[in-house]
mmCIF file of C-alpha atoms in Angstrom:
data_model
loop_
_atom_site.group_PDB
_atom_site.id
_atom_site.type_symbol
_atom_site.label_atom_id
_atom_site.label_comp_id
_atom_site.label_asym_id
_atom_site.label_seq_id
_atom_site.Cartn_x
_atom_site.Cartn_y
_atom_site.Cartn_z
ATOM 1 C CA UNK A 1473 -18.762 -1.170 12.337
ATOM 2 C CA UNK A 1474 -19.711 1.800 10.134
ATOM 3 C CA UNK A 1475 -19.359 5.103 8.817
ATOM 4 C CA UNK A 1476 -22.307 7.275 9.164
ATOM 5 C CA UNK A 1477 -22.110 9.762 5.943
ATOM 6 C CA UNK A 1478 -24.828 12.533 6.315
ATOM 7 C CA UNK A 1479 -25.991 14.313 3.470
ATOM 8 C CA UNK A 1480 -27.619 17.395 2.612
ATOM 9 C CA UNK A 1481 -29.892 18.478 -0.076
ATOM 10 C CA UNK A 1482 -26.972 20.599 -1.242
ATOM 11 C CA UNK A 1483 -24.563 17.584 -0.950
ATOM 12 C CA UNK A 1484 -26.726 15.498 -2.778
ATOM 13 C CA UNK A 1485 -26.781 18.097 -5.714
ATOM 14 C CA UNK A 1486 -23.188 18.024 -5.644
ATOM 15 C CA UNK A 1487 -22.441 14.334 -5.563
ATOM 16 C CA UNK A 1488 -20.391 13.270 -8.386
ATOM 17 C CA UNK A 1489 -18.293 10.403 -9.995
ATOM 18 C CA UNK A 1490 -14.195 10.959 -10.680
ATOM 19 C CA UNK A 1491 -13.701 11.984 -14.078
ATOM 20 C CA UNK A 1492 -10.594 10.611 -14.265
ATOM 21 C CA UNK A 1493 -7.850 8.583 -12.934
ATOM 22 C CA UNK A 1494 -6.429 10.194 -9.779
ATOM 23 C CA UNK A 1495 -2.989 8.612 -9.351
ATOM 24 C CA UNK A 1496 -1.476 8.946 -5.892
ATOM 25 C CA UNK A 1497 -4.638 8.114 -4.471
ATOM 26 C CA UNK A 1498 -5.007 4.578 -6.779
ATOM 27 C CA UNK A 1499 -1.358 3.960 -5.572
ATOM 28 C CA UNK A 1500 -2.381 4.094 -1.978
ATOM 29 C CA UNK A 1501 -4.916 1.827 -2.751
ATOM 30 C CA UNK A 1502 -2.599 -0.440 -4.745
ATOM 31 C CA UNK A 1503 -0.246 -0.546 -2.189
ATOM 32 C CA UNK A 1504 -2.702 -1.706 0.436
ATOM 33 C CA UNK A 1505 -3.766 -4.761 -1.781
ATOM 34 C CA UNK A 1506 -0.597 -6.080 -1.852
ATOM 35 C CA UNK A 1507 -0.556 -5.758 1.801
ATOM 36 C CA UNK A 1508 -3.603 -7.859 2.417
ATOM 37 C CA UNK A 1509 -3.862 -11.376 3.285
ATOM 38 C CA UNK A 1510 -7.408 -10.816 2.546
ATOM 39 C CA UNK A 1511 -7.589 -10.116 -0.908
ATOM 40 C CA UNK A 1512 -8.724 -12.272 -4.251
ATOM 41 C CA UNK A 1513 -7.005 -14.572 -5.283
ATOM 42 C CA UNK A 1514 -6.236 -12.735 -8.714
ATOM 43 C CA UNK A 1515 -4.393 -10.512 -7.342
ATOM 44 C CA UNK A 1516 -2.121 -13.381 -6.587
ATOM 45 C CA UNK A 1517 0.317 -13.304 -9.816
ATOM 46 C CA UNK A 1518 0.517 -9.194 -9.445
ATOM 47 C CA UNK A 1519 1.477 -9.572 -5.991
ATOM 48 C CA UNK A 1520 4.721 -11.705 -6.701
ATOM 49 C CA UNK A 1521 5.493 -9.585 -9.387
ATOM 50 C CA UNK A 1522 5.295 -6.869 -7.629
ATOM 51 C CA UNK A 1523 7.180 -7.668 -4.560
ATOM 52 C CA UNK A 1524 9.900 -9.428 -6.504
ATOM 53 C CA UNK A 1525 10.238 -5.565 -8.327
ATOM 54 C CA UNK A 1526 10.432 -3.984 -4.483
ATOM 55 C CA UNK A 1527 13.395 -1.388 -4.383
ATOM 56 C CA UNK A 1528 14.535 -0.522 -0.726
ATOM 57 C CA UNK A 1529 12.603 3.358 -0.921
ATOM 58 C CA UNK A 1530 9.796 1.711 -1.977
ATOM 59 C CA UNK A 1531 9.580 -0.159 1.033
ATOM 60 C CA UNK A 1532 10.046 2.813 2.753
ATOM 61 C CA UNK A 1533 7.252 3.897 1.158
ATOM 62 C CA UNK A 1534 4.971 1.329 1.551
ATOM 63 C CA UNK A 1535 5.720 1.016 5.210
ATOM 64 C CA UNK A 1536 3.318 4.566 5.585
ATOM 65 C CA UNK A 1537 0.588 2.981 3.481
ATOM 66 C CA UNK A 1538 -1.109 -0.276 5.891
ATOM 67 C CA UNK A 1539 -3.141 -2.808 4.536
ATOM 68 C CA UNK A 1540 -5.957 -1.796 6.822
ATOM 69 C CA UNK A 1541 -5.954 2.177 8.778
ATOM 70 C CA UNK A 1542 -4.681 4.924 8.135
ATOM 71 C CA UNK A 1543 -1.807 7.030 5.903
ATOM 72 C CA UNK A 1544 -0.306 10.515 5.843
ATOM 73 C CA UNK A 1545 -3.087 12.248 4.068
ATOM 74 C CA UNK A 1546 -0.261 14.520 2.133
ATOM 75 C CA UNK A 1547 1.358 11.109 0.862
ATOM 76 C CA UNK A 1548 -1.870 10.001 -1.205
ATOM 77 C CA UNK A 1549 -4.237 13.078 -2.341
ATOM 78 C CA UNK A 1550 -7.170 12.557 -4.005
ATOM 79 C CA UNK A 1551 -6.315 14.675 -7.398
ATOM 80 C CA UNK A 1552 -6.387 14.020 -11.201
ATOM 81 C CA UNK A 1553 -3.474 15.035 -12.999
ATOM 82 C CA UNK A 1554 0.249 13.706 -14.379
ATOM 83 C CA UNK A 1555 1.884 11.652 -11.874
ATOM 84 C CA UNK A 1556 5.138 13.838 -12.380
ATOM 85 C CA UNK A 1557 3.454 16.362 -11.285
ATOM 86 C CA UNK A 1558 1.715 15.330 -8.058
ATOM 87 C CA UNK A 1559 4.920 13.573 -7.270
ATOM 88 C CA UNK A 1560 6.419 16.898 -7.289
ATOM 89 C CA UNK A 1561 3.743 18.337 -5.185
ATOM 90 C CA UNK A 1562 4.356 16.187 -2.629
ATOM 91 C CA UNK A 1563 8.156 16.854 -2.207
ATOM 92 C CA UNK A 1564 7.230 20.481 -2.415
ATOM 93 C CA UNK A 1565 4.676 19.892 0.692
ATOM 94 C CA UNK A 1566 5.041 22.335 3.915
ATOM 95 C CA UNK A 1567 7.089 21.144 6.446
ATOM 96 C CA UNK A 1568 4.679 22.204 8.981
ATOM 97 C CA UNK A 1569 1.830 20.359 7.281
ATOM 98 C CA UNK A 1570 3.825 16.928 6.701
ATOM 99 C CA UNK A 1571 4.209 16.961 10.836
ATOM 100 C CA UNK A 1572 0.406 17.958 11.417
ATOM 101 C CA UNK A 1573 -0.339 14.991 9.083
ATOM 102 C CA UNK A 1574 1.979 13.044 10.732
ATOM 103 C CA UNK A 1575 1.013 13.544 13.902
ATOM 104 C CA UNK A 1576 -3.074 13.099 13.341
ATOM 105 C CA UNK A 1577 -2.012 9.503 11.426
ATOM 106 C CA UNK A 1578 0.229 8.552 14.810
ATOM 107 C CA UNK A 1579 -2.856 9.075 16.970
ATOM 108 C CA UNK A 1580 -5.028 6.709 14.492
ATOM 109 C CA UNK A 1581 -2.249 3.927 13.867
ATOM 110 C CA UNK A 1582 -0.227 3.177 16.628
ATOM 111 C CA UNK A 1583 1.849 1.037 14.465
ATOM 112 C CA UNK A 1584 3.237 3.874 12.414
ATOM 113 C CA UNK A 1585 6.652 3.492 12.287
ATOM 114 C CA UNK A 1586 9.107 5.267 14.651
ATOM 115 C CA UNK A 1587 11.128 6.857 11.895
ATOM 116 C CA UNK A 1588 8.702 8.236 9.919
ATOM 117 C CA UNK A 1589 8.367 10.929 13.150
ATOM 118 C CA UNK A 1590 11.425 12.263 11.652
ATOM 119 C CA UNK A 1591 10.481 12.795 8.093
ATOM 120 C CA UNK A 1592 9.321 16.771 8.627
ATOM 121 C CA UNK A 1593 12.720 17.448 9.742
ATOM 122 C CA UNK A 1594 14.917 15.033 7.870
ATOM 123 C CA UNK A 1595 15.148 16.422 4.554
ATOM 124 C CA UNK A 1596 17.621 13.187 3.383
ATOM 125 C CA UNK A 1597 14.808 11.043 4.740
ATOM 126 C CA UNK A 1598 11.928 12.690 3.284
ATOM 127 C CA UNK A 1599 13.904 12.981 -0.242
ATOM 128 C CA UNK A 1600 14.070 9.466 0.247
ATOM 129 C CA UNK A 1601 9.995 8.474 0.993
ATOM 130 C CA UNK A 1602 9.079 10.815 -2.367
ATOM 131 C CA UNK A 1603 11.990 7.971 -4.474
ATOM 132 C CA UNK A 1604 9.912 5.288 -2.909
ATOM 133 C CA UNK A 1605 6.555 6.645 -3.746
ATOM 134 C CA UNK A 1606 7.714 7.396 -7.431
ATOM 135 C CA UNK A 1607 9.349 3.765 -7.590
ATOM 136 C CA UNK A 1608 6.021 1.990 -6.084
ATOM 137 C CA UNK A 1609 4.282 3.905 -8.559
ATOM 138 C CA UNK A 1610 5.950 2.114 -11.379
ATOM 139 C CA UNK A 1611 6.332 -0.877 -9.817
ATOM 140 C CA UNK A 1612 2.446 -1.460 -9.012
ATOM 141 C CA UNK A 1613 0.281 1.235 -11.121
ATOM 142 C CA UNK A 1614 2.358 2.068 -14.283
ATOM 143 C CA UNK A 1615 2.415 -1.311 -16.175
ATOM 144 C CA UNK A 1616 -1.240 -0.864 -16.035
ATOM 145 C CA UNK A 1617 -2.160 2.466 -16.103
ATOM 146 C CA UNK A 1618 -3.968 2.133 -19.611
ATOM 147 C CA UNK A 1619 -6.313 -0.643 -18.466
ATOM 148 C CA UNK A 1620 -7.276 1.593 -15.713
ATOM 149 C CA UNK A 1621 -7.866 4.408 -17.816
ATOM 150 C CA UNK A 1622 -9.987 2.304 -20.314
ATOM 151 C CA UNK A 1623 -11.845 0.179 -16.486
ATOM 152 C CA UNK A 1624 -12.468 4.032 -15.090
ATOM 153 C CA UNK A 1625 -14.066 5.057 -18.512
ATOM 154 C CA UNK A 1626 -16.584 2.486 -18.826
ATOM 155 C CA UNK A 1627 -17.413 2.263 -14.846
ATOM 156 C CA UNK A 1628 -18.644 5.949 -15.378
ATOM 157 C CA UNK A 1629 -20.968 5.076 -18.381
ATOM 158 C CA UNK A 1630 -22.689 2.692 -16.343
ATOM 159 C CA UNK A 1631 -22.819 5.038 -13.239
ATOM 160 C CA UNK A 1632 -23.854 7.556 -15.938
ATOM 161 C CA UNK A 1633 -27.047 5.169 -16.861
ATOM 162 C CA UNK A 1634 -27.973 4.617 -13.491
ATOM 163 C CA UNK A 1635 -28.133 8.591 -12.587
ATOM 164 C CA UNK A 1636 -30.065 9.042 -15.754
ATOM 165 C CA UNK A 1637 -32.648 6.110 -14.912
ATOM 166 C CA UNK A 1638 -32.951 6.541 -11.448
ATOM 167 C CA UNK A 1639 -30.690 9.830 -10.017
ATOM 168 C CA UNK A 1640 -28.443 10.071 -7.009
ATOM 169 C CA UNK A 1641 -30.626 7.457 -5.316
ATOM 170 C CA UNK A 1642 -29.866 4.870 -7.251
ATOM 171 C CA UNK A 1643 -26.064 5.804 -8.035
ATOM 172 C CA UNK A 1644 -25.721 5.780 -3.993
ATOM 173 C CA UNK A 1645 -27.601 2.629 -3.975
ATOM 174 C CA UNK A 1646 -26.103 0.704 -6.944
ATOM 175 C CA UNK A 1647 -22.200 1.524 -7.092
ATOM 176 C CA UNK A 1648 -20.803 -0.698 -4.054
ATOM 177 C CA UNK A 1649 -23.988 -2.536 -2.420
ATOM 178 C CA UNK A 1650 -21.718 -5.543 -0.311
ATOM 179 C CA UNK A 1651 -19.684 -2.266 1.551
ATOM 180 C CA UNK A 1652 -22.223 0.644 0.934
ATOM 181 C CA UNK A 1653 -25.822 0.731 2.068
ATOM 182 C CA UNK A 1654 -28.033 3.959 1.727
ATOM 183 C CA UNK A 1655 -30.474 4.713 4.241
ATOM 184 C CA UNK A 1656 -31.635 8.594 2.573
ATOM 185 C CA UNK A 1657 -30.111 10.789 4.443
ATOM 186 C CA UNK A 1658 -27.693 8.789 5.457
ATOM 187 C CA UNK A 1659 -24.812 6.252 3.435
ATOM 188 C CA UNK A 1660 -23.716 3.794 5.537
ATOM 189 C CA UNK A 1661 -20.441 2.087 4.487
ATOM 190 C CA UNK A 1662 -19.094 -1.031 6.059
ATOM 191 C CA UNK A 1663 -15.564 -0.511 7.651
ATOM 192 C CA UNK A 1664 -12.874 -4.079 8.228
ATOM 193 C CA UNK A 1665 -10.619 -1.890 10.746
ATOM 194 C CA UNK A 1666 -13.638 -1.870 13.275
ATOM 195 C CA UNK A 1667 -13.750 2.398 13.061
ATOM 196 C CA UNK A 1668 -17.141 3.578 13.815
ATOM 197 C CA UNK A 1669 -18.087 7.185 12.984
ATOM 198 C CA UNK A 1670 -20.632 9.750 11.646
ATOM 199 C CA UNK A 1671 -19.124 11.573 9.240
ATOM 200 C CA UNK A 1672 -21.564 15.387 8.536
ATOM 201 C CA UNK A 1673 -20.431 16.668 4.437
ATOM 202 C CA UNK A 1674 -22.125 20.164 5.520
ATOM 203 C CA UNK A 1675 -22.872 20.960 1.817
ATOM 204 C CA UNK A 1676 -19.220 20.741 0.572
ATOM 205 C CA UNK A 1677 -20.321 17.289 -1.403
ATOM 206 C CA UNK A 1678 -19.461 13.926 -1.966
ATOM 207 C CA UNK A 1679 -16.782 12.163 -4.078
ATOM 208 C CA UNK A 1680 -17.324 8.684 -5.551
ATOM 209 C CA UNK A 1681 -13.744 6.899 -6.731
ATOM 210 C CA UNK A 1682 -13.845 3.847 -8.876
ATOM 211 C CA UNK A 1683 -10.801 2.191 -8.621
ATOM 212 C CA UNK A 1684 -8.938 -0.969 -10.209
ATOM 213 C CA UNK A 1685 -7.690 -2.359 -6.833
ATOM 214 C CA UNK A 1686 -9.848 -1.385 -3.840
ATOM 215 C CA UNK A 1687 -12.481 -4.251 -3.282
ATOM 216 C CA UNK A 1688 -14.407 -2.802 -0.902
ATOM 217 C CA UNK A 1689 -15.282 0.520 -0.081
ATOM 218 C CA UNK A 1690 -12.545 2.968 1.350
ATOM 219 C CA UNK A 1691 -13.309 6.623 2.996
ATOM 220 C CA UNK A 1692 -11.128 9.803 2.572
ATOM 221 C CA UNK A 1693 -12.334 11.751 5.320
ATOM 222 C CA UNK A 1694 -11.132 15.442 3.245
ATOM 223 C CA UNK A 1695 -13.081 18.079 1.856
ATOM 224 C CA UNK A 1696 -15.228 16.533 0.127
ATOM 225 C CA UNK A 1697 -15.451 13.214 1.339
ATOM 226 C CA UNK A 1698 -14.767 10.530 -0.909
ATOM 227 C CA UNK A 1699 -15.335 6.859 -0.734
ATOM 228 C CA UNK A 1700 -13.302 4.650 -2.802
ATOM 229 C CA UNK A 1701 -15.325 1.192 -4.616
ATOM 230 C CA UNK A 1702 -14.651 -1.552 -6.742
ATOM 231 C CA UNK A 1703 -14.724 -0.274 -10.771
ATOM 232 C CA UNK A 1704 -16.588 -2.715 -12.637
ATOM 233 C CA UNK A 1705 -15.942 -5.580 -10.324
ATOM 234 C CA UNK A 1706 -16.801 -8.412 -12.846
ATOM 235 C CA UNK A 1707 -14.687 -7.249 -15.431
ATOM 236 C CA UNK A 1708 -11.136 -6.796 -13.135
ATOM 237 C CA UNK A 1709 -10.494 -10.098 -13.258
ATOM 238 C CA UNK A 1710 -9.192 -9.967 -16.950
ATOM 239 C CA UNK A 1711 -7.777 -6.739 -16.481
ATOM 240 C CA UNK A 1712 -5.380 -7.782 -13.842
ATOM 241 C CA UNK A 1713 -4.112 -11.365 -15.095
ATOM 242 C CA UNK A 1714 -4.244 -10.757 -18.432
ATOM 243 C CA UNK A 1715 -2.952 -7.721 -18.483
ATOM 244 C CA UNK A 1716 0.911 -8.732 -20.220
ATOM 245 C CA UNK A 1717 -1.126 -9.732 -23.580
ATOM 246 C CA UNK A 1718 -3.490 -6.875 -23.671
ATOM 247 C CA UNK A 1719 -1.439 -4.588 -25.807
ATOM 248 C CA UNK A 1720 -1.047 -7.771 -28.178
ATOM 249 C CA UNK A 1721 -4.849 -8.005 -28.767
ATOM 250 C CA UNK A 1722 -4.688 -5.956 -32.017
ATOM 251 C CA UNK A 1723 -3.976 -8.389 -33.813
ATOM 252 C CA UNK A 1724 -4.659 -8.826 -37.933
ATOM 253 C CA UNK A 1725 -7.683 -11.628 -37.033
ATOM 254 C CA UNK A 1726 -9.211 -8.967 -34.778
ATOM 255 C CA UNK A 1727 -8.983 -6.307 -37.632
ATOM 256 C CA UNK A 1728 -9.541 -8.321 -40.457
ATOM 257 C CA UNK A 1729 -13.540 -9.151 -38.865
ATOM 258 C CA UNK A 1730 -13.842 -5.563 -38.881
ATOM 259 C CA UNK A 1731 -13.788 -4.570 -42.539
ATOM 260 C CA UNK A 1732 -17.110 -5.551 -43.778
ATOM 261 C CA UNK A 1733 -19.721 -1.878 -43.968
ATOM 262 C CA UNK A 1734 -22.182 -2.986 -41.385
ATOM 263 C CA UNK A 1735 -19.571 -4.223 -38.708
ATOM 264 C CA UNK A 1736 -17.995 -0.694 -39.622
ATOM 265 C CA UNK A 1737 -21.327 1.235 -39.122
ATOM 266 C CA UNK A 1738 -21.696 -0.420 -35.877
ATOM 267 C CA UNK A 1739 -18.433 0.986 -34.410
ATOM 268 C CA UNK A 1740 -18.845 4.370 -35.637
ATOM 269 C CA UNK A 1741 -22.184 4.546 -33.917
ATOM 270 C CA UNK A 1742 -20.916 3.205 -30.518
ATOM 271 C CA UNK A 1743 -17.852 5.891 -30.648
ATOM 272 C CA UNK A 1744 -20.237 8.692 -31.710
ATOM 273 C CA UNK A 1745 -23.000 7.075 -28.778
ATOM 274 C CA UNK A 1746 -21.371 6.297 -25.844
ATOM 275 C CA UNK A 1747 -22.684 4.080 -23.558
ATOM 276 C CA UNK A 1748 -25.718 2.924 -25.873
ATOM 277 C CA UNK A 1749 -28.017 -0.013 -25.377
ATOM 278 C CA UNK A 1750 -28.299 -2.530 -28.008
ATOM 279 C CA UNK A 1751 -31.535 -1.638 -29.151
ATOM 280 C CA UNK A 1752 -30.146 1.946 -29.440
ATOM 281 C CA UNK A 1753 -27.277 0.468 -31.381
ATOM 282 C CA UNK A 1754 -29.489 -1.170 -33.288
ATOM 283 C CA UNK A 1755 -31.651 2.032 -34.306
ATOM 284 C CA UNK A 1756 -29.090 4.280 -34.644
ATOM 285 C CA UNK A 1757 -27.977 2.248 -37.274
ATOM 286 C CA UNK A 1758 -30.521 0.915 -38.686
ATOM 287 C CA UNK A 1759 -29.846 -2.700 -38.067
ATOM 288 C CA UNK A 1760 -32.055 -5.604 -36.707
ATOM 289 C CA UNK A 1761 -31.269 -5.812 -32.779
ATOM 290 C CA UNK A 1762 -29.971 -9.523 -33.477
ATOM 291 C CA UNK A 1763 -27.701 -8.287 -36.035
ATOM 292 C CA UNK A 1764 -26.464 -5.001 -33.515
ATOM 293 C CA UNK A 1765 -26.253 -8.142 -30.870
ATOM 294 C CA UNK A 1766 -24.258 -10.316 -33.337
ATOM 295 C CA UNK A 1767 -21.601 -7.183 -34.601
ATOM 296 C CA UNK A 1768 -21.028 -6.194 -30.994
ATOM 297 C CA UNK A 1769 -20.134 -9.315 -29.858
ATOM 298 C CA UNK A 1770 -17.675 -9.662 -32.286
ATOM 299 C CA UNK A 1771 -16.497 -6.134 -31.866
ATOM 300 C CA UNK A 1772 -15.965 -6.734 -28.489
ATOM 301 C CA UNK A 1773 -14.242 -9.997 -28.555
ATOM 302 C CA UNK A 1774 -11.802 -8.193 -30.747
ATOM 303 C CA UNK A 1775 -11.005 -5.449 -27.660
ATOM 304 C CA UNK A 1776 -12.701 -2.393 -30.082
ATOM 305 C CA UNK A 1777 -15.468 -1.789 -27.379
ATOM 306 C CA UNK A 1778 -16.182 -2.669 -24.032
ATOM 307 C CA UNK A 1779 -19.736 -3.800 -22.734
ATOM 308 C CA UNK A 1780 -21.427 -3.408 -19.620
ATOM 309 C CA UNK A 1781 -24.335 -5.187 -18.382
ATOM 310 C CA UNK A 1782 -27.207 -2.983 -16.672
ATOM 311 C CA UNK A 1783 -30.533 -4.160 -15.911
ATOM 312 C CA UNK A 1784 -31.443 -5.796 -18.595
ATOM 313 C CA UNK A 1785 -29.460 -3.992 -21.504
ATOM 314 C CA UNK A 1786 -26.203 -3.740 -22.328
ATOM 315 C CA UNK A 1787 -24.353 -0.732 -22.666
ATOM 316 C CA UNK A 1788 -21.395 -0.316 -25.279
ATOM 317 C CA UNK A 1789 -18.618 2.079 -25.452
ATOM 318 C CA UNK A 1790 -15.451 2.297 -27.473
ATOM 319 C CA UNK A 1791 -12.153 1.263 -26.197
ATOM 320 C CA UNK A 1792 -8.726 3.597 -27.097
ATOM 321 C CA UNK A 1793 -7.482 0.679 -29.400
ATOM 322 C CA UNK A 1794 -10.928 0.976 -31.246
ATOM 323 C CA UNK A 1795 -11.042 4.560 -31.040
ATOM 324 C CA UNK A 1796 -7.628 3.928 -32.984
ATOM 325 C CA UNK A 1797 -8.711 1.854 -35.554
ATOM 326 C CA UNK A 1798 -11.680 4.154 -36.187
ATOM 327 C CA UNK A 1799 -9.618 7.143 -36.602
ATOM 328 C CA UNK A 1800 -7.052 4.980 -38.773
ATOM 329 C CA UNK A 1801 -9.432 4.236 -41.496
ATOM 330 C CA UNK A 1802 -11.146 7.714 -41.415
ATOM 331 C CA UNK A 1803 -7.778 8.762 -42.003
ATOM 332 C CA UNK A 1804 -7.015 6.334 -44.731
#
C-alpha cells in the first residue's frame, strides 16, 4: 500500500531538505524504533539501554507514540529549534486543539489508549505526558544529539550534490529509493501499516526529513507535507553502537597525524569547501589527487571530516571536532 504525493510545478519549486535537527519530531521517530520488532539489529544495544532508563511518565509518553500508525500531531511537530523550548510549546498547547488532535488520532488508531481521552481536560494528567516527553527525550535522543547534528549535516551535502547534478528529480529519486519511488508528478512512498492514500500539496510544498532512526520512509500529513528517510543509511551503523567512545576519538594519535603543512592545507580547504570531491580537494590545494586521496583518508580516520560516497566521487566535509581543531591552531 501507498501514499500518492501529488506535486505541482509550484511544489516542486518549493521542495526542500531540513536545515536542521527538528527535535520532537526525531523523538517520535526514536520512540517508534524502540517499539519495533522490526527494526536492525543495531539498534539492539540502544534499545536495552534505553528501556532499562524508562521512567513511569515516559511510558506514559511513549504509550501515544506506536511503533506503526498514528500520534497526536501536537505531541511531535515538525520544527527546528531548542528542545526547552518546543517542550514548552507543547504544555502551552490549546486545550481545544489537544482534543481535536486527539480525537482525529482515535479515529486512525483504535488502540489509542483509553486515558489519553482525558488528557484535554486533566490538567494533572497532561502535566504529566509533557514530564514523559521531556524524560524520553533524554533518555533516547540526548546522549546522541551531537552525532545527529554532525549525520544531518553531511546527509544534506550529499542531497546538496545531487540537486546540483541532477535537480529535484533526482533528489526525489535518490534520497530513500527501497520506501520512495517517483513517478513525475507523482512520489509514491511505500507504507508497513497497509494505509493507502493520495495525498494533493496544492502548492504549499514539500518537506524532506533525514533522520538518525527512521529506516524507512515516514509521512507527516501537515502543511507542508513531510516525509521522514533514513540519513546516510550506511554510515548509522557506527553512529549508533559506537556512539559511548565517540567523544573519546580526539585523541593525541589522531592530532599528532595532523601537524605536518600539507595534511593541514587539506583540512582548511575541506572546512572552507564543503562538500568537495577529491579531485576538487585536490585542486584547490594544489595537491596530486592520490596525495588529496591519501590526507583525507587519514583525516577522516581521525573523526576531522566526514566522507560521503556519490557516484563515483567522494564528497568531504568537516566534522565539529575538526572544525575545533582548525579553529584551535588558527588561534594558537
Amino acid at each position: 500500500m501507498v501514499y500518492r504525493i501529488h506535486f505541482t510545478v509550484q511544489d516542486l519549486a518549493r521542495t526542500r531538505v531540513a536545515e536542521a535537527p527538528m527535535p520532537l519530531h526525531e523523538l517520535e521517530l526514536a520512540a517508534r524504533a524502540l517499539q519495533s520488532r522490526g527494526q536492525p539489529a543495531r539498534l539492539d544495544a540502544w534499545r536495552h539501554r534505553a528501556r532499562a532508563q524508562l521512567s513511569a511518565q515516559a511510558r506514559v509518553a511513549l504509550a501515544l507514540m506506536p511503533a506503526v500508525g498514528y500520534s497526536p500531531g501536537f505531541l511531535s511537530p515538525a520544527k527546528v529549534g531548542a528542545i526547552e523550548d518546543l517542550l514548552e510549546q507543547v504544555r502551552s498547547t490549546p486545550r481545544e486543539r489537544v482534543r481535536t488532535s486527539l480525537l482525529e488520532t482515535a479515529d486512525r488508531h483504535p488502540s489509542l489508549p483509553r486515558w489519553a481521552r482525558r488528557l484535554a481536560d486533566d490538567a494533572s494528567l497532561f502535566a504529566e505526558l509533557c514530564t514523559g516527553l521531556s524524560d524520553l527525550h533524554t533518555c533516547l535522543l540526548a546522549p546522541y544529539w551531537d552525532q545527529f547534528t554532525e549525520l544531518l549535516a553531511a546527509d544534506r551535502t550529499l542531497r546538496v550534490q545531487q540537486w546540483l547534478t541532477g535537480g529535484v528529480e533526482q533528489l526525489l529519486t535518490q534520497a530513500n529509493p527501497q520506501w520512495m519511488q517517483w513517478n513525475s508528478p507523482v512520489l509514491e512512498v511505500r507504507m508497513v501499516g497497509g494505509a493507502d492514500r493520495d495525498l494533493y500539496l496544492d502548492g504549499e510544498g514539500f518537506l524532506l526529513i533525514p533522520s538518525m532512526f527512521c529506516t524507512r520512509a515516514v509521512v507527516t500529513d501537515g502543511r507542508p507535507v513531510c516525509v521522514s528517510y533514513p540519513a546516510c543509511p550506511d554510515q548509522r551503523p557506527r553512529e549508533l553502537t559506537a556512539l559511548a567512545s565517540v567523544s573519546g576519538q580526539a585523541g593525541s594519535s589522531g592530532t599528532s597525524m595532523l601537524l605536518g603543512r600539507t595534511r593541514t592545507v587539506v583540512l582548511a580547504t575541506i572546512a572552507e569547501y564543503q562538500g568537495c570531491s577529491t579531485k576538487e580537494l585536490a585542486a584547490r590545494a594544489g595537491i596530486a589527487p592520490a596525495s588529496a586521496s591519501e590526507h583525507a583518508t587519514v583525516l577522516r580516520e581521525a573523526g576531522l571530516i566526514r566522507s560521503l560516497r556519490h557516484r563515483n566521487s567522494m564528497l568531504h566535509s568537516l566534522t565539529p571536532l575538526g572544525l575545533v581543531l582548525l579553529n584551535s591552531s588558527e588561534g594558537g
